[in-house]
Coordinates of C-alpha atoms in Angstrom, one line a residue:
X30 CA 9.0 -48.6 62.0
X31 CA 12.1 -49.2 59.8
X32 CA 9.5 -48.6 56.7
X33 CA 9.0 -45.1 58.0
X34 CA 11.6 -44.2 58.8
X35 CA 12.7 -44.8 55.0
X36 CA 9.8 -42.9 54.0
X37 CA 10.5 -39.9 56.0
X38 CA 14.0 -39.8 54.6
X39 CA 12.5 -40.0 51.4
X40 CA 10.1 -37.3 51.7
X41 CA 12.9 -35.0 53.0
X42 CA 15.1 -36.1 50.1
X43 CA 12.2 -35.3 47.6
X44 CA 11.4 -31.9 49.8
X45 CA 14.6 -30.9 48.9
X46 CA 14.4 -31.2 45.9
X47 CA 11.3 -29.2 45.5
X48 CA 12.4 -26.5 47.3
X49 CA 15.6 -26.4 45.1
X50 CA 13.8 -26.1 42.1
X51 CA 10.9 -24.6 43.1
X52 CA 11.4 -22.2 45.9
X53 CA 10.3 -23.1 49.1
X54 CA 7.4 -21.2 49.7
X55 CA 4.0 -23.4 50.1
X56 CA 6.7 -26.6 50.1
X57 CA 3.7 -28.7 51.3
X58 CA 1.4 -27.6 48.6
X59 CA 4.1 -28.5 45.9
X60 CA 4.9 -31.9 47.8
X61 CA 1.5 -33.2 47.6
X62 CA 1.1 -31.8 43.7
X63 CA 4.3 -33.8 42.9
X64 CA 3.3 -36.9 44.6
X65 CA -0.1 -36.9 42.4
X66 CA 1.5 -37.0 39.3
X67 CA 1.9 -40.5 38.2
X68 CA 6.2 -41.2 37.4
X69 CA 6.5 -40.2 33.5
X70 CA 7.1 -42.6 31.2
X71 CA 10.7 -43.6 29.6
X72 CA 10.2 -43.1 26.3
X73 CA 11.5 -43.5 23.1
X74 CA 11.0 -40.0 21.6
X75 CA 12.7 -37.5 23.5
X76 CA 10.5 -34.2 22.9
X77 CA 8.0 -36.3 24.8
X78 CA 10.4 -36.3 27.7
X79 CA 10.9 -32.6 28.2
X80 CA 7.4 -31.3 27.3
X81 CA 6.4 -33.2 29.8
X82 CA 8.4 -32.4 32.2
X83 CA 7.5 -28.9 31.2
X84 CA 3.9 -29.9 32.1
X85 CA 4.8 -31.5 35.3
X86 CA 6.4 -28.3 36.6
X87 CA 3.8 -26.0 35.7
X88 CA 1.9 -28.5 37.8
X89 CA 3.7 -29.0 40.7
X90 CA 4.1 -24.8 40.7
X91 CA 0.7 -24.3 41.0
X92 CA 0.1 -23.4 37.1
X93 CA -2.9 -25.8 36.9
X94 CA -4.4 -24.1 33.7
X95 CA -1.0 -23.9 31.7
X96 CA 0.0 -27.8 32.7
X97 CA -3.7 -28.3 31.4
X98 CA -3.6 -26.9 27.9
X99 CA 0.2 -27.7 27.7
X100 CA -0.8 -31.4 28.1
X101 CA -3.9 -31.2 25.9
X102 CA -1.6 -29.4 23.3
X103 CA 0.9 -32.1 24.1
X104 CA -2.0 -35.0 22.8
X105 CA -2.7 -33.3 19.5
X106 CA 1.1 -33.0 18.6
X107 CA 1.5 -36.6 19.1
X108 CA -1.0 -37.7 17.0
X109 CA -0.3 -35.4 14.4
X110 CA 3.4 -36.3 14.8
X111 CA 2.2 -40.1 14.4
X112 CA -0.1 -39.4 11.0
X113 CA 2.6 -37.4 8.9
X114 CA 5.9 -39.7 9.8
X115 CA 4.1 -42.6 9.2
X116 CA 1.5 -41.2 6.3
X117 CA 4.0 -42.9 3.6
X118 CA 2.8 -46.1 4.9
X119 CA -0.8 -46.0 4.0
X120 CA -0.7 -44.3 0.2
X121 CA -3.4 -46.7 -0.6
X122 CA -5.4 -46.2 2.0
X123 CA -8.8 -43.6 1.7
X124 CA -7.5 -41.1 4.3
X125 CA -4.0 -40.7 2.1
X126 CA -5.6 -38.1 -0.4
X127 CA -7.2 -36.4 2.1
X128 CA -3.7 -36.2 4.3
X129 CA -2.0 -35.8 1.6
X130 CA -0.4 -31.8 1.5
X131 CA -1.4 -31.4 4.7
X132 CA 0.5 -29.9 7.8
X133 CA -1.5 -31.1 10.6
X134 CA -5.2 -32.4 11.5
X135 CA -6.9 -29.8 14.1
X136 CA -10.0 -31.9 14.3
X137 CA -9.6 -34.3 17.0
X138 CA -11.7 -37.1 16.3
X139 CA -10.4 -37.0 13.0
X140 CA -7.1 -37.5 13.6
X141 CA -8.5 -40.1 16.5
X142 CA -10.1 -42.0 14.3
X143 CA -7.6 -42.4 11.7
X144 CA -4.9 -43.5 14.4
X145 CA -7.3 -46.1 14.9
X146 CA -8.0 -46.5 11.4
X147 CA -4.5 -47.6 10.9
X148 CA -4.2 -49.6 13.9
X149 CA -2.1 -47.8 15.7
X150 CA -4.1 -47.0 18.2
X151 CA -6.8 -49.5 20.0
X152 CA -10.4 -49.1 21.7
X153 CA -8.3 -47.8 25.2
X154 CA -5.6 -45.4 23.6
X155 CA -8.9 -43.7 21.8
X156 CA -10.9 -43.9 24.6
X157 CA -8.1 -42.0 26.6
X158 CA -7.8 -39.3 23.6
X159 CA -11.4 -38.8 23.5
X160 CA -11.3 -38.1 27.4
X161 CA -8.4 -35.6 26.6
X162 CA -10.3 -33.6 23.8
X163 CA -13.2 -33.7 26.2
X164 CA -10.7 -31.7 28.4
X165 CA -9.2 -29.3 25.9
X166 CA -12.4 -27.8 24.6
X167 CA -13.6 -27.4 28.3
X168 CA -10.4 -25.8 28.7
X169 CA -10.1 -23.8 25.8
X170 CA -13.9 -22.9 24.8
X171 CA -15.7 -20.9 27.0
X172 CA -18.5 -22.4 29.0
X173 CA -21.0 -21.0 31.8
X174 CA -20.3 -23.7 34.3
X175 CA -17.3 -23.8 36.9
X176 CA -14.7 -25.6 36.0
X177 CA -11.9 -27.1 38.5
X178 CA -8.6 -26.5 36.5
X179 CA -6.9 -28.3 39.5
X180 CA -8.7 -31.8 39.1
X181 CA -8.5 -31.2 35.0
X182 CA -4.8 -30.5 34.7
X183 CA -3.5 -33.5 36.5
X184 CA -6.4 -36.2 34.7
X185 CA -5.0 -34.3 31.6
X186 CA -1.3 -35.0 32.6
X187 CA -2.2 -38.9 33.5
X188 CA -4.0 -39.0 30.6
X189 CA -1.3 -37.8 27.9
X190 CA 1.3 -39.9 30.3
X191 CA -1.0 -42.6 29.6
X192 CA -0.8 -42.2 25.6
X193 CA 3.2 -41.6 25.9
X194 CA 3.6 -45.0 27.7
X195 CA 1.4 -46.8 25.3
X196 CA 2.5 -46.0 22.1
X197 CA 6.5 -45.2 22.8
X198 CA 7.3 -46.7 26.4
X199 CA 10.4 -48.8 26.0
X200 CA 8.6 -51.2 27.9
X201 CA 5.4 -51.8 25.8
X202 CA 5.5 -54.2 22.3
X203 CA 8.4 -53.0 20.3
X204 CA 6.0 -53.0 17.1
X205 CA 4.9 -49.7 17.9
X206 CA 7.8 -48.1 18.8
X207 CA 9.7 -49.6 14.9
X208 CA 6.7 -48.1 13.7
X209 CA 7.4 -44.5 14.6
X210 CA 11.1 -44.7 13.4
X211 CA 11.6 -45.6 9.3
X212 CA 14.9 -47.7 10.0
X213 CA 14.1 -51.1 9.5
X214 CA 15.8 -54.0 11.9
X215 CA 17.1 -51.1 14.3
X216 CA 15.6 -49.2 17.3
X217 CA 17.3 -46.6 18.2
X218 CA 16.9 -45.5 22.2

């Protein structure tokens, strides 16, 4: 009983909240939106941080196609982000010329592929980007079949949460996270 009562509180506590920041109307609706989302990831690169929590409140407000292609969109500038800060790294390698000049890679598996390439990414974290793309181009190319933008936006959110925690959580191996920043012996949080 003790338990929920805690829970109750908690639900009231986090109600509030809601309404506060986003209106009260269909409270229920946005309750149950922001209890799906799994709890973002701490990590180490800020502009993660608040595009996702621009994602999450599209969401929770009932935007289910914006938090979808905001969280695709989200994906690609990651790995794009990754390739050209780390690019330096790899002159010798066969992808360098290609990357070489270059502002960004719009091809997914391209970029997916040379993530993994580098190993910076393993089997999972592509896996999980594939699934993404898979999502964006459902999203943003136009099919004849229905398409549930409700079920798609939040296994897009999980998905990019997923890619956030494993590549700059401040709880996963601090090798990846050094690798992002070019200051040797220092992490900077």
């Amino acid at each position: 009983l003790k338990k929920n009562i805690l829970f109750v509180s908690e639900e009231k506590n986090v109600k509030n909240f809601l309404s506060d920041r986003y209106g009260g109307s269909n409270l229920e609706e946005k309750f149950k939106r922001y209890m799906e989302i799994k709890a973002p990831p701490f990590s180490v690169i800020s502009e993660h941080t608040y595009l996702l929590q621009d994602i999450h409140n599209s969401y929770v407000s009932g935007n289910f196609y914006s938090a979808l292609t905001a969280a695709c969109c989200l994906g690609e500038r990651i790995y794009n982000s990754i390739i050209f800060t780390v690019i330096n790294d790899f002159k010798l390698d066969q992808h360098y010329k290609y990357l070489h000049g270059k502002g960004s890679i719009i091809n997914w598996p391209e970029g997916i592929s040379i993530l993994k390439d580098w190993d910076i990414i393993d089997d999972l974290i592509a896996k999980e980007y594939h699934r993404l793309y898979r999502l964006r181009s459902e999203s943003v190319h136009y099919q004849k079949k229905d398409q549930n933008a409700i079920t798609m936006s939040i296994e897009a959110i999980n998905i990019v949460s997923y890619i956030i925690d494993e590549l700059f959580g401040v709880q996963k191996k601090q090798k990846e996270n050094l690798l992002y920043f070019d200051v040797p012996g220092e992490l900077y949080i």
